[in-house]
Amino acid sequence: PLFLLSICLMLSSCVDNEREGVSMPSIGTARDSDTGSQDLMHLNTLIDENALAAEAYFKRAKLFSLSQSEKALVDINQALALEPNAPAYLFLKSRILKYLKNNTEALQTAESAGAAGLDSPIFYVHLAQLYLDLDSLVMAKEYIDEALNMVPNLNEALLVKANLQIRSERSENALWTLKEALILDAKNPDTYDLLAKAYLDLGKLDSAYRNNERGHKLIKTQHPGLLYNKAKIWERLGRTDSAITNYNRLIVISPDLEAPHIDIAEIYLRKSYFNRAYSSFEKAIKKSPNQKSIYLRAGYCLERLSKFKDAQEFYLKAKTKFPEDEAILAAFEKMTNRVQRQYRSTNI
């Protein structure tokens, strides 16, 4: 079956949810009675005539597209300056901040919305996803359970639950959750993305490939998750050149991700291409400077290149950033001893 899968791969080219208590559109869309440019012109006029019109700022923030998220953030901040404790305003700001990849502030803002009385299933889904993004799996589970207690068949909640189960090494459970999601919406590419991830985690490459391809057929543009899965399938099949090609495609469409850089680095490391591996780890560090493990892997590449002084200096920078990390401290001390021995031997 894996041989047939490899052949197939080579042949292939490369709610809104309105609940009582909250009505929140996807970022960049409007769900009020008027939409489009006429609505925007109307809101601009309202704001020009009344700089204290908090609701107008809020509605205009909802109207701005994803490409105008910075403008949306300016407007929602203006609305909050006028009405600091408006739950819907805080929720929208949190969603904008999440899109801008400022998850820490997004979480703080969402918690403020909850403290201000916001209580809805889609809000709890949002909170769960934020905690999941910040690797706080216990809190993510608490909020996604709350969302599903309120609305058991909420598709968005089921997808976050499945993602949480995969991250918690419970991929068999995730498959059952995703089957429920498919009953609700069989045309959501995110569901097939997660199905492929679950099957990958279970080592079932045939099933991972089939579901990944189903997801690809549902959309015309590249889906980052599906593209990552495709690269991972190639890698598992030993087709590392094809895997690297797809990881690089992912980097083009999602330049903020660190994961494809790490995966490329690990491939090069296994091939003993230490310079290339180090370069890819460096790129990953720039994308995710707080991920300690990357520093250790990058330093290891320098050690294998016998660049002991460079490795020592690299670990020193890491130690300065993570002074309490025992693994980084041990790596620095080991390299310091190695450099000192090397220095003594050259001076005998």
Coordinates of N, CA and C in Angstrom, one line a residue, residues 157-298:
A157 N -16.4 24.0 17.4 CA -16.0 23.4 18.7 C -15.4 22.0 18.5
L158 N -16.1 21.2 17.7 CA -15.6 19.8 17.4 C -14.3 19.8 16.8
L159 N -14.0 20.8 15.9 CA -12.7 20.8 15.2 C -11.6 21.2 16.2
V160 N -11.9 22.2 17.1 CA -10.9 22.5 18.2 C -10.7 21.3 19.1
K161 N -11.8 20.6 19.4 CA -11.7 19.4 20.3 C -10.8 18.4 19.7
A162 N -11.0 18.1 18.4 CA -10.2 17.1 17.7 C -8.7 17.5 17.6
N163 N -8.5 18.8 17.4 CA -7.1 19.3 17.4 C -6.4 19.1 18.7
L164 N -7.2 19.4 19.8 CA -6.7 19.2 21.2 C -6.4 17.7 21.4
Q165 N -7.3 16.9 20.9 CA -7.0 15.4 21.2 C -5.8 15.0 20.4
I166 N -5.6 15.5 19.2 CA -4.3 15.1 18.5 C -3.1 15.6 19.3
R167 N -3.2 16.9 19.7 CA -2.1 17.4 20.5 C -1.8 16.7 21.8
S168 N -2.9 16.1 22.3 CA -2.8 15.3 23.6 C -2.5 13.9 23.4
E169 N -2.1 13.5 22.1 CA -1.7 12.1 21.8 C -2.9 11.2 22.0
R170 N -4.1 11.7 21.6 CA -5.3 10.8 21.6 C -5.9 10.9 20.2
S171 N -5.2 10.5 19.2 CA -5.6 10.6 17.8 C -6.8 9.7 17.5
E172 N -6.8 8.5 18.1 CA -8.0 7.6 17.9 C -9.3 8.3 18.3
N173 N -9.3 9.0 19.5 CA -10.4 9.8 19.9 C -10.8 10.9 18.9
A174 N -9.7 11.5 18.4 CA -9.9 12.6 17.4 C -10.6 12.1 16.2
L175 N -10.4 10.9 15.7 CA -11.1 10.4 14.6 C -12.6 10.3 14.8
W176 N -13.0 9.9 16.0 CA -14.4 9.9 16.3 C -15.0 11.3 16.3
T177 N -14.3 12.2 16.9 CA -14.8 13.6 16.9 C -14.9 14.2 15.5
L178 N -13.9 13.8 14.7 CA -13.9 14.4 13.3 C -15.0 13.7 12.5
K179 N -15.4 12.5 12.8 CA -16.5 11.9 12.1 C -17.8 12.6 12.4
E180 N -17.9 13.1 13.6 CA -19.1 13.9 14.0 C -19.1 15.2 13.2
A181 N -17.9 15.8 13.1 CA -17.8 17.0 12.4 C -18.2 16.9 10.9
L182 N -17.8 15.7 10.3 CA -18.1 15.5 8.9 C -19.6 15.4 8.7
I183 N -20.3 14.8 9.6 CA -21.8 14.7 9.5 C -22.4 16.1 9.4
L184 N -21.8 17.0 10.2 CA -22.3 18.4 10.2 C -21.9 19.2 9.0
D185 N -20.7 19.0 8.5 CA -20.2 19.7 7.4 C -19.1 18.9 6.7
A186 N -19.5 18.3 5.5 CA -18.6 17.4 4.8 C -17.7 18.1 3.8
K187 N -17.9 19.5 3.8 CA -17.1 20.2 2.8 C -16.2 21.3 3.4
N188 N -15.8 21.0 4.7 CA -14.9 21.9 5.4 C -13.4 21.3 5.2
P189 N -12.5 22.0 4.5 CA -11.2 21.5 4.4 C -10.4 21.3 5.7
D190 N -10.8 22.1 6.7 CA -10.1 22.0 8.0 C -10.3 20.6 8.6
T191 N -11.5 20.1 8.4 CA -11.8 18.7 8.9 C -10.9 17.7 8.3
Y192 N -10.7 17.8 7.0 CA -9.8 16.8 6.3 C -8.3 17.0 6.7
D193 N -8.0 18.3 6.9 CA -6.6 18.6 7.4 C -6.4 17.9 8.8
L194 N -7.3 18.0 9.7 CA -7.2 17.3 11.0 C -7.3 15.8 10.9
L195 N -8.1 15.3 10.0 CA -8.1 13.8 9.7 C -6.8 13.3 9.3
A196 N -6.2 14.0 8.3 CA -4.9 13.6 7.8 C -3.8 13.7 8.9
K197 N -3.9 14.7 9.8 CA -3.0 14.8 10.9 C -3.1 13.6 11.9
A198 N -4.4 13.3 12.2 CA -4.6 12.2 13.1 C -4.1 10.9 12.5
Y199 N -4.4 10.6 11.2 CA -3.9 9.4 10.6 C -2.4 9.4 10.5
L200 N -1.8 10.5 10.3 CA -0.3 10.6 10.3 C 0.2 10.2 11.6
D201 N -0.4 10.8 12.7 CA 0.0 10.5 14.0 C -0.1 9.0 14.3
L202 N -1.1 8.3 13.7 CA -1.3 6.9 14.0 C -0.4 6.0 13.0
G203 N 0.3 6.7 12.1 CA 1.1 6.0 11.2 C 0.4 5.4 10.0
K204 N -0.9 5.8 9.7 CA -1.7 5.3 8.6 C -1.6 6.2 7.5
L205 N -0.5 6.1 6.7 CA -0.2 7.0 5.6 C -1.2 7.0 4.5
D206 N -1.7 5.8 4.2 CA -2.7 5.7 3.1 C -3.9 6.6 3.4
S207 N -4.5 6.4 4.7 CA -5.6 7.2 5.1 C -5.3 8.7 5.2
A208 N -4.1 9.0 5.6 CA -3.7 10.4 5.7 C -3.7 11.0 4.3
Y209 N -3.1 10.3 3.4 CA -3.0 10.8 2.0 C -4.4 11.0 1.4
R210 N -5.3 10.0 1.6 CA -6.7 10.1 1.0 C -7.4 11.3 1.5
N211 N -7.4 11.5 2.8 CA -8.1 12.6 3.4 C -7.5 13.9 3.1
N212 N -6.2 14.0 3.0 CA -5.5 15.2 2.6 C -5.9 15.6 1.2
E213 N -6.0 14.6 0.3 CA -6.4 14.9 -1.1 C -7.8 15.4 -1.2
R214 N -8.7 14.8 -0.4 CA -10.1 15.3 -0.3 C -10.2 16.7 0.1
G215 N -9.4 17.1 1.1 CA -9.3 18.5 1.5 C -8.9 19.4 0.4
H216 N -7.8 19.0 -0.3 CA -7.3 19.8 -1.4 C -8.3 20.1 -2.5
K217 N -9.1 19.1 -2.8 CA -10.1 19.2 -3.9 C -11.3 20.1 -3.5
L218 N -11.4 20.5 -2.2 CA -12.5 21.4 -1.8 C -12.1 22.9 -2.0
I219 N -10.9 23.2 -2.2 CA -10.5 24.6 -2.3 C -9.6 24.8 -3.5
K220 N -9.6 26.1 -3.9 CA -8.8 26.5 -5.1 C -7.4 27.0 -4.7
T221 N -7.3 27.5 -3.5 CA -6.0 28.0 -3.0 C -5.3 27.0 -2.2
Q222 N -4.0 27.3 -1.9 CA -3.3 26.4 -1.0 C -3.7 26.5 0.4
H223 N -3.9 25.4 1.1 CA -4.3 25.4 2.5 C -3.0 25.0 3.3
P224 N -2.6 25.9 4.2 CA -1.3 25.6 4.9 C -1.2 24.3 5.6
G225 N -2.3 23.9 6.3 CA -2.3 22.6 7.0 C -2.2 21.4 6.1
L226 N -3.0 21.5 5.0 CA -3.0 20.4 4.0 C -1.6 20.3 3.3
L227 N -1.0 21.5 3.0 CA 0.3 21.5 2.4 C 1.4 20.9 3.3
Y228 N 1.2 21.2 4.6 CA 2.2 20.7 5.6 C 2.0 19.2 5.7
N229 N 0.8 18.7 5.7 CA 0.5 17.3 5.7 C 1.2 16.6 4.6
K230 N 1.0 17.2 3.4 CA 1.6 16.6 2.2 C 3.1 16.4 2.3
A231 N 3.7 17.5 2.8 CA 5.2 17.4 3.0 C 5.6 16.3 4.0
K232 N 4.8 16.2 5.0 CA 5.1 15.2 6.1 C 4.9 13.8 5.5
I233 N 3.9 13.6 4.7 CA 3.7 12.3 4.1 C 4.9 11.9 3.2
W234 N 5.3 12.9 2.4 CA 6.5 12.6 1.5 C 7.7 12.3 2.4
E235 N 7.8 13.0 3.5 CA 9.0 12.7 4.4 C 8.9 11.3 5.0
R236 N 7.7 10.9 5.4 CA 7.5 9.6 6.0 C 7.8 8.5 5.0
L237 N 7.6 8.8 3.7 CA 7.8 7.8 2.7 C 9.3 7.8 2.2
G238 N 10.1 8.7 2.8 CA 11.5 8.8 2.5 C 11.8 9.6 1.3
R239 N 10.8 10.3 0.8 CA 11.0 11.2 -0.4 C 11.4 12.6 0.1
T240 N 12.6 12.8 0.7 CA 12.9 14.0 1.4 C 13.0 15.2 0.5
D241 N 13.4 15.0 -0.8 CA 13.5 16.1 -1.7 C 12.1 16.7 -2.0
S242 N 11.2 15.8 -2.2 CA 9.8 16.3 -2.4 C 9.2 16.9 -1.1
A243 N 9.6 16.3 0.0 CA 9.2 16.9 1.3 C 9.7 18.4 1.5
I244 N 11.0 18.5 1.2 CA 11.6 19.9 1.3 C 10.9 20.9 0.3
T245 N 10.6 20.4 -0.9 CA 9.9 21.2 -1.8 C 8.6 21.7 -1.3
N246 N 7.8 20.8 -0.7 CA 6.5 21.2 -0.2 C 6.7 22.1 1.1
Y247 N 7.7 21.8 2.0 CA 7.9 22.7 3.1 C 8.2 24.1 2.6
N248 N 9.0 24.2 1.6 CA 9.4 25.5 1.1 C 8.2 26.2 0.5
R249 N 7.3 25.5 -0.2 CA 6.0 26.1 -0.7 C 5.2 26.6 0.5
L250 N 5.2 25.9 1.6 CA 4.5 26.3 2.8 C 5.1 27.6 3.3
I251 N 6.4 27.7 3.3 CA 7.1 28.9 3.8 C 6.7 30.1 3.0
V252 N 6.5 29.9 1.7 CA 6.1 31.0 0.8 C 4.7 31.6 1.2
I253 N 3.8 30.6 1.4 CA 2.4 31.1 1.7 C 2.1 31.4 3.1
S254 N 3.0 30.9 4.0 CA 2.8 31.2 5.5 C 4.2 31.5 6.0
P255 N 4.8 32.7 5.7 CA 6.1 33.0 6.1 C 6.4 33.1 7.6
D256 N 5.3 33.2 8.4 CA 5.5 33.4 9.8 C 5.7 32.0 10.6
L257 N 5.5 30.9 9.9 CA 5.6 29.6 10.5 C 7.0 29.2 10.8
E258 N 7.3 28.7 12.0 CA 8.6 28.1 12.2 C 8.7 26.6 11.9
A259 N 7.5 25.9 12.0 CA 7.6 24.5 11.9 C 8.2 24.0 10.6
P260 N 7.9 24.5 9.4 CA 8.6 24.0 8.2 C 10.1 24.2 8.2
H261 N 10.6 25.2 8.8 CA 12.0 25.4 8.9 C 12.6 24.3 9.8
I262 N 11.9 24.0 10.9 CA 12.4 23.0 11.8 C 12.4 21.6 11.1
D263 N 11.4 21.3 10.3 CA 11.3 20.0 9.6 C 12.4 19.9 8.6
I264 N 12.6 21.0 7.8 CA 13.7 21.0 6.8 C 15.1 20.8 7.5
A265 N 15.3 21.5 8.7 CA 16.5 21.3 9.4 C 16.7 19.9 9.9
E266 N 15.7 19.3 10.3 CA 15.8 17.9 10.8 C 16.1 16.9 9.7
I267 N 15.6 17.2 8.5 CA 15.9 16.4 7.4 C 17.4 16.5 7.0
Y268 N 17.9 17.8 7.0 CA 19.3 18.0 6.7 C 20.2 17.4 7.8
L269 N 19.7 17.4 9.0 CA 20.5 16.9 10.1 C 20.7 15.4 10.0
R270 N 19.6 14.7 9.6 CA 19.7 13.3 9.3 C 20.6 12.9 8.2
K271 N 20.8 13.8 7.2 CA 21.6 13.6 6.1 C 23.1 14.1 6.4
S272 N 23.3 14.6 7.6 CA 24.6 15.2 8.0 C 25.0 16.4 7.2
Y273 N 24.0 17.2 6.7 CA 24.2 18.5 6.1 C 24.1 19.5 7.2
F274 N 25.2 19.6 8.0 CA 25.1 20.4 9.3 C 25.0 21.9 9.0
N275 N 25.7 22.4 8.0 CA 25.6 23.8 7.7 C 24.2 24.2 7.3
R276 N 23.6 23.4 6.4 CA 22.2 23.6 6.0 C 21.2 23.5 7.1
A277 N 21.4 22.5 8.0 CA 20.6 22.3 9.1 C 20.6 23.5 10.0
Y278 N 21.8 24.0 10.3 CA 22.0 25.1 11.2 C 21.3 26.4 10.6
S279 N 21.4 26.6 9.3 CA 20.8 27.7 8.7 C 19.3 27.7 8.8
S280 N 18.7 26.5 8.7 CA 17.3 26.4 8.8 C 16.8 26.5 10.3
F281 N 17.6 26.0 11.2 CA 17.3 26.2 12.6 C 17.3 27.7 13.0
E282 N 18.3 28.4 12.4 CA 18.4 29.9 12.7 C 17.1 30.6 12.2
K283 N 16.7 30.2 11.0 CA 15.4 30.8 10.5 C 14.3 30.5 11.4
A284 N 14.2 29.3 11.9 CA 13.1 28.9 12.9 C 13.2 29.8 14.1
I285 N 14.4 30.0 14.6 CA 14.6 30.8 15.8 C 14.0 32.2 15.6
K286 N 14.3 32.8 14.4 CA 13.8 34.1 14.1 C 12.3 34.2 14.1
K287 N 11.6 33.1 13.7 CA 10.2 33.0 13.7 C 9.6 32.7 15.1
S288 N 10.3 31.9 15.9 CA 9.8 31.5 17.2 C 11.0 31.6 18.2
P289 N 11.3 32.8 18.6 CA 12.5 33.0 19.5 C 12.4 32.4 20.9
N290 N 11.2 32.0 21.3 CA 11.0 31.5 22.7 C 10.9 30.0 22.7
Q291 N 11.2 29.3 21.7 CA 11.2 27.9 21.6 C 12.6 27.3 22.0
K292 N 12.7 26.9 23.2 CA 14.1 26.6 23.7 C 14.7 25.4 22.9
S293 N 13.9 24.4 22.5 CA 14.5 23.2 21.9 C 15.3 23.6 20.6
I294 N 14.8 24.6 19.9 CA 15.5 24.9 18.6 C 16.9 25.4 18.9
Y295 N 17.1 26.1 20.0 CA 18.5 26.5 20.3 C 19.4 25.4 20.5
L296 N 18.9 24.3 21.2 CA 19.8 23.2 21.4 C 20.1 22.4 20.1
R297 N 19.1 22.3 19.2 CA 19.4 21.7 18.0 C 20.3 22.4 17.1
A298 N 20.2 23.8 17.1 CA 21.1 24.6 16.3 C 22.5 24.5 16.8

